[in-house]
Tab-separated table of C-alpha atoms in Angstrom:
chain	number	residue	atom	x	y	z
A	28	UNK	CA	-20.203	-4.408	-8.878
A	29	UNK	CA	-17.826	-4.404	-11.832
A	30	UNK	CA	-14.233	-4.530	-10.585
A	31	UNK	CA	-11.701	-2.891	-12.882
A	32	UNK	CA	-8.250	-4.424	-13.227
A	33	UNK	CA	-4.630	-3.440	-13.822
A	34	UNK	CA	-1.427	-5.134	-14.898
A	35	UNK	CA	1.655	-5.355	-12.712
A	36	UNK	CA	5.080	-4.631	-14.194
A	37	UNK	CA	8.546	-6.070	-14.639
A	38	UNK	CA	8.682	-9.838	-14.310
A	39	UNK	CA	4.990	-9.782	-13.276
A	40	UNK	CA	3.759	-7.923	-16.365
A	41	UNK	CA	1.536	-10.898	-17.238
A	42	UNK	CA	-0.256	-10.717	-13.863
A	43	UNK	CA	-3.669	-9.024	-13.777
A	44	UNK	CA	-4.900	-7.740	-10.419
A	45	UNK	CA	-7.885	-5.771	-9.172
A	46	UNK	CA	-7.395	-2.032	-9.741
A	47	UNK	CA	-7.718	-1.554	-5.960
A	48	UNK	CA	-5.484	-3.708	-3.751
A	49	UNK	CA	-6.068	-4.723	-0.120
A	50	UNK	CA	-3.733	-3.583	2.658
A	51	UNK	CA	-3.787	-5.881	5.683
A	52	UNK	CA	-1.607	-3.986	8.172
A	53	UNK	CA	-4.343	-2.652	10.459
A	54	UNK	CA	-5.722	-6.136	11.068
A	55	UNK	CA	-2.786	-6.855	13.389
A	56	UNK	CA	-0.843	-3.590	13.859
A	57	UNK	CA	-3.186	-0.906	15.124
A	58	UNK	CA	-2.204	0.057	18.669
A	59	UNK	CA	-5.318	-1.619	20.049
A	60	UNK	CA	-6.116	-5.316	20.174
A	61	UNK	CA	-5.901	-7.209	16.860
A	62	UNK	CA	-9.130	-7.775	14.952
A	63	UNK	CA	-10.798	-11.215	15.400
A	64	UNK	CA	-9.858	-13.757	12.740
A	65	UNK	CA	-13.367	-14.233	11.392
A	66	UNK	CA	-13.843	-10.505	10.809
A	67	UNK	CA	-10.504	-10.349	8.983
A	68	UNK	CA	-11.301	-13.455	6.971
A	69	UNK	CA	-14.632	-11.952	5.861
A	70	UNK	CA	-12.868	-8.755	4.774
A	71	UNK	CA	-10.186	-10.626	2.812
A	72	UNK	CA	-12.597	-13.118	1.260
A	73	UNK	CA	-15.066	-10.437	0.138
A	74	UNK	CA	-12.390	-8.665	-1.866
A	75	UNK	CA	-11.149	-11.846	-3.517
A	76	UNK	CA	-14.701	-12.944	-4.358
A	77	UNK	CA	-15.362	-9.631	-6.128
A	78	UNK	CA	-12.406	-9.918	-8.512
A	79	UNK	CA	-13.305	-11.012	-12.062
A	80	UNK	CA	-12.101	-14.381	-13.422
A	81	UNK	CA	-8.505	-14.323	-14.594
A	82	UNK	CA	-7.511	-11.567	-12.171
A	83	UNK	CA	-6.080	-11.761	-8.663
A	84	UNK	CA	-6.472	-9.691	-5.517
A	85	UNK	CA	-3.191	-8.053	-4.517
A	86	UNK	CA	-2.777	-8.582	-0.767
A	87	UNK	CA	-0.170	-6.449	0.989
A	88	UNK	CA	1.422	-7.693	4.211
A	89	UNK	CA	4.610	-7.205	6.212
A	90	UNK	CA	7.006	-9.352	8.195
A	91	UNK	CA	6.660	-6.921	11.125
A	92	UNK	CA	2.956	-6.016	10.927
A	93	UNK	CA	2.003	-6.640	14.540
A	94	UNK	CA	1.846	-4.677	17.772
A	95	UNK	CA	4.943	-6.556	18.943
A	96	UNK	CA	6.603	-6.018	15.515
A	97	UNK	CA	6.412	-9.765	14.969
A	98	UNK	CA	4.859	-11.954	12.311
A	99	UNK	CA	1.236	-11.652	13.436
A	100	UNK	CA	-0.030	-10.512	10.045
A	101	UNK	CA	1.628	-13.394	8.222
A	102	UNK	CA	0.318	-15.831	10.831
A	103	UNK	CA	-3.179	-14.463	10.188
A	104	UNK	CA	-2.715	-15.052	6.456
A	105	UNK	CA	-1.521	-18.611	7.043
A	106	UNK	CA	-4.668	-19.294	9.075
A	107	UNK	CA	-6.801	-17.752	6.321
A	108	UNK	CA	-5.274	-19.932	3.608
A	109	UNK	CA	-5.519	-22.961	5.891
A	110	UNK	CA	-9.263	-22.371	5.998
A	111	UNK	CA	-9.628	-21.307	2.348
A	112	UNK	CA	-6.860	-23.130	0.445
A	113	UNK	CA	-8.483	-22.550	-2.946
A	114	UNK	CA	-8.063	-18.798	-2.464
A	115	UNK	CA	-4.257	-18.959	-2.607
A	116	UNK	CA	-4.244	-19.026	-6.410
A	117	UNK	CA	-6.707	-16.124	-6.519
A	118	UNK	CA	-4.293	-13.768	-4.762
A	119	UNK	CA	-0.968	-12.058	-5.413
A	120	UNK	CA	0.887	-11.700	-2.109
A	121	UNK	CA	3.323	-8.825	-1.580
A	122	UNK	CA	5.264	-8.789	1.694
A	123	UNK	CA	7.580	-6.126	3.087
A	124	UNK	CA	10.649	-7.144	5.064
A	125	UNK	CA	14.354	-6.450	5.226
A	126	UNK	CA	14.311	-4.535	8.510
A	127	UNK	CA	15.692	-4.999	12.013
A	128	UNK	CA	14.027	-3.155	14.884
A	129	UNK	CA	12.211	-1.087	12.236
A	130	UNK	CA	15.514	0.021	10.697
A	131	UNK	CA	16.444	-0.931	7.123
A	132	UNK	CA	18.955	-3.778	6.856
A	133	UNK	CA	19.595	-4.974	3.313
A	134	UNK	CA	22.670	-7.009	4.140
A	135	UNK	CA	22.704	-10.371	2.327
A	136	UNK	CA	22.358	-12.153	5.656
A	137	UNK	CA	19.310	-10.187	6.765
A	138	UNK	CA	17.533	-10.350	3.409
A	139	UNK	CA	17.924	-14.133	3.383
A	140	UNK	CA	16.757	-14.307	7.011
A	141	UNK	CA	13.749	-12.121	6.219
A	142	UNK	CA	12.618	-14.102	3.163
A	143	UNK	CA	13.155	-17.431	4.935
A	144	UNK	CA	11.219	-16.194	7.961
A	145	UNK	CA	8.275	-15.069	5.827
A	146	UNK	CA	8.115	-18.413	4.054
A	147	UNK	CA	8.409	-20.320	7.327
A	148	UNK	CA	5.499	-18.417	8.868
A	149	UNK	CA	3.338	-18.897	5.764
A	150	UNK	CA	3.922	-22.661	6.175
A	151	UNK	CA	3.428	-23.384	2.488
A	152	UNK	CA	-0.182	-22.177	2.594
A	153	UNK	CA	0.573	-19.428	0.089
A	154	UNK	CA	3.426	-18.657	-2.304
A	155	UNK	CA	5.409	-15.481	-1.584
A	156	UNK	CA	4.756	-13.761	-4.907
A	157	UNK	CA	6.641	-10.519	-4.297
A	158	UNK	CA	9.162	-9.420	-1.687
A	159	UNK	CA	10.155	-5.827	-1.102
A	160	UNK	CA	12.468	-4.133	1.349
A	161	UNK	CA	10.240	-1.900	3.452
A	162	UNK	CA	12.778	0.918	3.261
A	163	UNK	CA	15.990	1.578	1.349
A	164	UNK	CA	19.114	0.797	3.377
A	165	UNK	CA	21.517	3.699	2.862
A	166	UNK	CA	24.408	1.514	4.020
A	167	UNK	CA	24.003	-0.982	1.175
A	168	UNK	CA	24.117	0.098	-2.496
A	169	UNK	CA	20.725	-0.618	-4.029
A	170	UNK	CA	22.425	-2.595	-6.785
A	171	UNK	CA	23.859	-5.010	-4.217
A	172	UNK	CA	20.521	-5.419	-2.435
A	173	UNK	CA	18.761	-6.216	-5.710
A	174	UNK	CA	21.481	-8.700	-6.683
A	175	UNK	CA	20.925	-10.481	-3.368
A	176	UNK	CA	17.166	-10.654	-3.949
A	177	UNK	CA	17.647	-11.852	-7.532
A	178	UNK	CA	19.791	-14.667	-6.154
A	179	UNK	CA	17.032	-15.656	-3.733
A	180	UNK	CA	14.578	-15.762	-6.641
A	181	UNK	CA	16.908	-18.162	-8.452
A	182	UNK	CA	16.810	-20.351	-5.345
A	183	UNK	CA	13.018	-20.478	-5.694
A	184	UNK	CA	12.207	-18.566	-2.505
A	185	UNK	CA	9.870	-16.025	-4.164
A	186	UNK	CA	9.020	-14.735	-7.646
A	187	UNK	CA	9.165	-10.948	-8.034
A	188	UNK	CA	11.016	-7.953	-6.574
A	189	UNK	CA	9.296	-4.798	-5.375
A	190	UNK	CA	10.552	-1.495	-3.994
A	191	UNK	CA	9.152	0.720	-1.252
A	192	UNK	CA	9.581	4.385	-0.255
A	193	UNK	CA	12.288	4.985	-2.842
A	194	UNK	CA	13.209	7.943	-5.018
A	195	UNK	CA	12.802	7.793	-8.790
A	196	UNK	CA	16.580	7.663	-9.236
A	197	UNK	CA	16.871	4.695	-6.854
A	198	UNK	CA	14.062	2.894	-8.665
A	199	UNK	CA	15.815	3.352	-11.993
A	200	UNK	CA	19.095	1.983	-10.598
A	201	UNK	CA	17.335	-1.035	-9.095
A	202	UNK	CA	15.424	-1.795	-12.295
A	203	UNK	CA	18.689	-1.777	-14.268
A	204	UNK	CA	19.888	-4.751	-12.176
A	205	UNK	CA	16.651	-6.787	-12.199
A	206	UNK	CA	13.155	-5.885	-13.471
A	207	UNK	CA	11.053	-4.373	-10.686
A	208	UNK	CA	7.429	-5.524	-10.647
A	209	UNK	CA	6.012	-2.794	-8.401
A	210	UNK	CA	7.038	0.163	-6.276
A	211	UNK	CA	5.060	1.028	-3.153
A	212	UNK	CA	4.825	4.705	-2.231
A	213	UNK	CA	2.292	6.889	-0.436
A	214	UNK	CA	-0.073	8.598	-2.880
A	215	UNK	CA	-3.255	10.492	-2.053
A	216	UNK	CA	-4.788	13.935	-2.522
A	217	UNK	CA	-2.802	15.039	0.544
A	218	UNK	CA	0.411	13.171	-0.390
A	219	UNK	CA	1.244	14.245	-3.917
A	220	UNK	CA	4.636	15.880	-3.570
A	221	UNK	CA	7.176	16.290	-6.366
A	222	UNK	CA	8.998	13.022	-5.643
A	223	UNK	CA	5.698	11.144	-5.883
A	224	UNK	CA	5.174	12.587	-9.356
A	225	UNK	CA	8.742	11.655	-10.348
A	226	UNK	CA	8.352	8.055	-9.157
A	227	UNK	CA	5.058	7.683	-11.032
A	228	UNK	CA	6.591	9.133	-14.219
A	229	UNK	CA	9.657	6.879	-13.971
A	230	UNK	CA	7.456	3.855	-13.313
A	231	UNK	CA	5.368	4.612	-16.389
A	232	UNK	CA	8.535	4.931	-18.476
A	233	UNK	CA	9.932	1.617	-17.215
A	234	UNK	CA	6.646	-0.307	-17.132
A	235	UNK	CA	6.580	-0.687	-13.337
A	236	UNK	CA	3.334	-0.777	-11.344
A	237	UNK	CA	2.854	1.805	-8.584
A	238	UNK	CA	1.169	0.418	-5.477
A	239	UNK	CA	-0.179	3.555	-3.819
A	240	UNK	CA	-0.497	3.082	-0.069
A	241	UNK	CA	-2.642	5.251	2.199
A	242	UNK	CA	-4.789	6.628	-0.666
A	243	UNK	CA	-7.261	7.732	2.023
A	244	UNK	CA	-4.663	9.702	3.972
A	245	UNK	CA	-4.734	7.224	6.875
A	246	UNK	CA	-8.518	7.611	6.914
A	247	UNK	CA	-8.527	11.405	7.113
A	248	UNK	CA	-9.820	11.875	3.563
A	249	UNK	CA	-12.970	9.862	4.310
A	250	UNK	CA	-14.277	12.864	6.241
A	251	UNK	CA	-14.940	10.788	9.351
A	252	UNK	CA	-12.114	12.353	11.392
A	253	UNK	CA	-12.670	15.966	12.382
A	254	UNK	CA	-10.583	16.089	15.551
A	255	UNK	CA	-7.817	14.089	17.152
A	256	UNK	CA	-10.449	13.155	19.738
A	257	UNK	CA	-12.186	11.106	17.035
A	258	UNK	CA	-9.261	8.677	17.249
A	259	UNK	CA	-8.991	6.065	20.020
A	260	UNK	CA	-6.427	6.939	22.684
A	261	UNK	CA	-4.170	4.063	21.587
A	262	UNK	CA	-4.482	4.838	17.852
A	263	UNK	CA	-1.029	5.208	16.290
A	264	UNK	CA	-2.289	8.000	14.025
A	265	UNK	CA	-2.264	10.314	17.038
A	266	UNK	CA	1.515	10.486	16.553
A	267	UNK	CA	1.310	11.601	12.909
A	268	UNK	CA	2.047	15.288	12.406
A	269	UNK	CA	-0.966	15.961	10.195
A	270	UNK	CA	-3.376	14.720	12.855
A	271	UNK	CA	-2.104	17.205	15.437
A	272	UNK	CA	-4.544	19.888	16.567
A	273	UNK	CA	-2.229	22.527	15.058
A	274	UNK	CA	-2.800	21.112	11.582
A	275	UNK	CA	-6.008	19.095	11.530
A	276	UNK	CA	-8.374	22.078	11.399
A	277	UNK	CA	-6.491	23.544	8.442
A	278	UNK	CA	-6.327	20.222	6.599
A	279	UNK	CA	-10.075	19.705	7.000
A	280	UNK	CA	-10.706	22.505	4.491
A	281	UNK	CA	-9.418	20.216	1.723
A	282	UNK	CA	-11.602	17.360	2.937
A	283	UNK	CA	-14.704	19.555	2.841
A	284	UNK	CA	-14.061	20.413	-0.817
A	285	UNK	CA	-13.500	16.759	-1.682
A	286	UNK	CA	-16.745	15.837	0.092
A	287	UNK	CA	-18.639	18.329	-2.060
A	288	UNK	CA	-17.113	16.936	-5.266
A	289	UNK	CA	-17.877	13.371	-4.136
A	290	UNK	CA	-21.501	14.272	-3.461
A	291	UNK	CA	-21.848	15.507	-7.044
A	292	UNK	CA	-20.296	12.256	-8.330
A	293	UNK	CA	-22.588	10.122	-6.189
A	294	UNK	CA	-19.725	8.433	-4.341
A	295	UNK	CA	-18.136	8.652	-0.904
A	296	UNK	CA	-15.160	10.977	-0.261
A	297	UNK	CA	-13.005	7.890	0.220
A	298	UNK	CA	-14.058	6.458	-3.132
A	299	UNK	CA	-13.302	9.804	-4.782
A	300	UNK	CA	-9.764	9.766	-3.365
A	301	UNK	CA	-9.236	6.173	-4.516
A	302	UNK	CA	-10.547	7.033	-7.989
A	303	UNK	CA	-8.264	10.082	-8.223
A	304	UNK	CA	-5.204	8.032	-7.254
A	305	UNK	CA	-6.152	5.362	-9.784
A	306	UNK	CA	-6.550	8.015	-12.490
A	307	UNK	CA	-2.845	8.857	-12.251
A	308	UNK	CA	-1.941	5.915	-14.479
A	309	UNK	CA	-3.070	2.556	-15.838
A	310	UNK	CA	-0.563	0.807	-13.560
A	311	UNK	CA	-1.248	2.967	-10.484
A	312	UNK	CA	-2.988	0.664	-8.000
A	313	UNK	CA	-4.528	2.262	-4.882
A	314	UNK	CA	-3.794	0.281	-1.694
A	315	UNK	CA	-6.296	1.156	1.037
A	316	UNK	CA	-6.350	-0.877	4.221
A	317	UNK	CA	-9.454	-2.565	5.559
A	318	UNK	CA	-10.388	-5.004	8.307
A	319	UNK	CA	-14.134	-4.965	7.576
A	320	UNK	CA	-16.003	-6.620	4.707
A	321	UNK	CA	-18.134	-3.551	4.042
A	322	UNK	CA	-15.110	-1.256	3.866
A	323	UNK	CA	-13.272	-3.647	1.540
A	324	UNK	CA	-16.183	-3.581	-0.899
A	325	UNK	CA	-16.571	0.203	-0.618
A	326	UNK	CA	-12.877	0.637	-1.394
A	327	UNK	CA	-13.066	-1.729	-4.364
A	328	UNK	CA	-15.986	0.263	-5.756
A	329	UNK	CA	-13.756	3.336	-5.671
A	330	UNK	CA	-11.741	1.753	-8.460
A	331	UNK	CA	-14.874	1.722	-10.611
A	332	UNK	CA	-15.620	5.446	-10.227
A	333	UNK	CA	-14.792	7.042	-13.575
A	334	UNK	CA	-13.515	10.600	-13.309
A	335	UNK	CA	-13.921	12.930	-16.267
A	336	UNK	CA	-11.264	15.484	-17.199
A	337	UNK	CA	-13.485	18.084	-15.568
A	338	UNK	CA	-13.653	16.031	-12.353
A	339	UNK	CA	-9.873	15.638	-12.236
A	340	UNK	CA	-9.360	19.353	-12.895
A	341	UNK	CA	-11.787	20.244	-10.106
A	342	UNK	CA	-9.954	17.965	-7.664
A	343	UNK	CA	-6.550	19.295	-8.711
A	344	UNK	CA	-7.749	22.876	-8.297
A	345	UNK	CA	-8.915	22.017	-4.777
A	346	UNK	CA	-5.477	20.561	-3.996
A	347	UNK	CA	-3.818	23.730	-5.272
A	348	UNK	CA	-6.041	25.920	-3.090
A	349	UNK	CA	-5.483	23.945	0.098
A	350	UNK	CA	-1.835	23.218	0.783
A	351	UNK	CA	-1.604	20.387	3.306
A	352	UNK	CA	0.153	21.250	6.564
A	353	UNK	CA	2.423	18.793	8.367
A	354	UNK	CA	4.748	16.145	6.980
A	355	UNK	CA	3.713	12.572	6.167
A	356	UNK	CA	4.860	10.930	9.379
A	357	UNK	CA	6.006	12.426	12.667
A	358	UNK	CA	8.188	15.392	11.806
A	359	UNK	CA	11.396	13.518	11.029
A	360	UNK	CA	11.604	12.158	7.487
A	361	UNK	CA	15.119	10.845	8.058
A	362	UNK	CA	14.040	8.774	11.060
A	363	UNK	CA	11.096	7.449	9.030
A	364	UNK	CA	13.539	6.477	6.243
A	365	UNK	CA	11.450	8.175	3.567
A	366	UNK	CA	12.559	8.552	-0.048
A	367	UNK	CA	15.605	6.294	0.011
């Protein structure tokens, strides 16, 4: 397998990563019991091993990625790098933080607490390459939050600043204070609203990488989910609006078209979605999650699927014909702190 690569932006513009990143959230925050360490380690290691020399695997974690909203995901990473210390230099670690009880808190005190906590849990096994506030705190001007983070960089606590779930205007304001290396937003064939397009365009203008989370629509675009009953009873996706019985049947019509296009391309529907997201820009990096080695490698191969102009047009026409029903989370964008 030939793994394509991409460059990050801002202060990390000299960093080359795999075109498809690896989201780690579902290893420890999934509603059900966490995945065994060895299975997770195999999934992480397989992705890193596939990356060409000179490039790194972008790993995406969070300070609160655990069923108890604790540091379980970071603890898992520390155990991984304990076992495979040579893999630390082969990865670029991005961690979300800056929240309290899942609410944004970009006060200087909380940002320092968050960064210090992340580093303490990592125990020196891996450098914190990039820190990003998981959501934009509307009570703190973005300029002040970025100034705080820039100060923590000067103290040597981490290296690069990222953004998450922010509007294009907010991204521009943040970048004016300190170069932003990457912005993390949801991008997929069923999450391609106007603000997504604006953020991608602004990122291209400013040279910022776009880390596109949920490129598989939380798994829906793989074609494996045809009913809410296909999800375990404790699966958190049952609470997402688009997975409700009122919407899922309608939204499946888009998936069926994508499956047909994928069959013609000789790839899986998931790989087609990843390829489409990646086609949106040289610095657009799909971020699917995976806790299985086989899925990690399948996702990576999606970054190697080359879409022709005809392919892209066919996919875009399918998106235009099938308007997705339901919002991205659970019917309350304000409570989800989207587009800060």
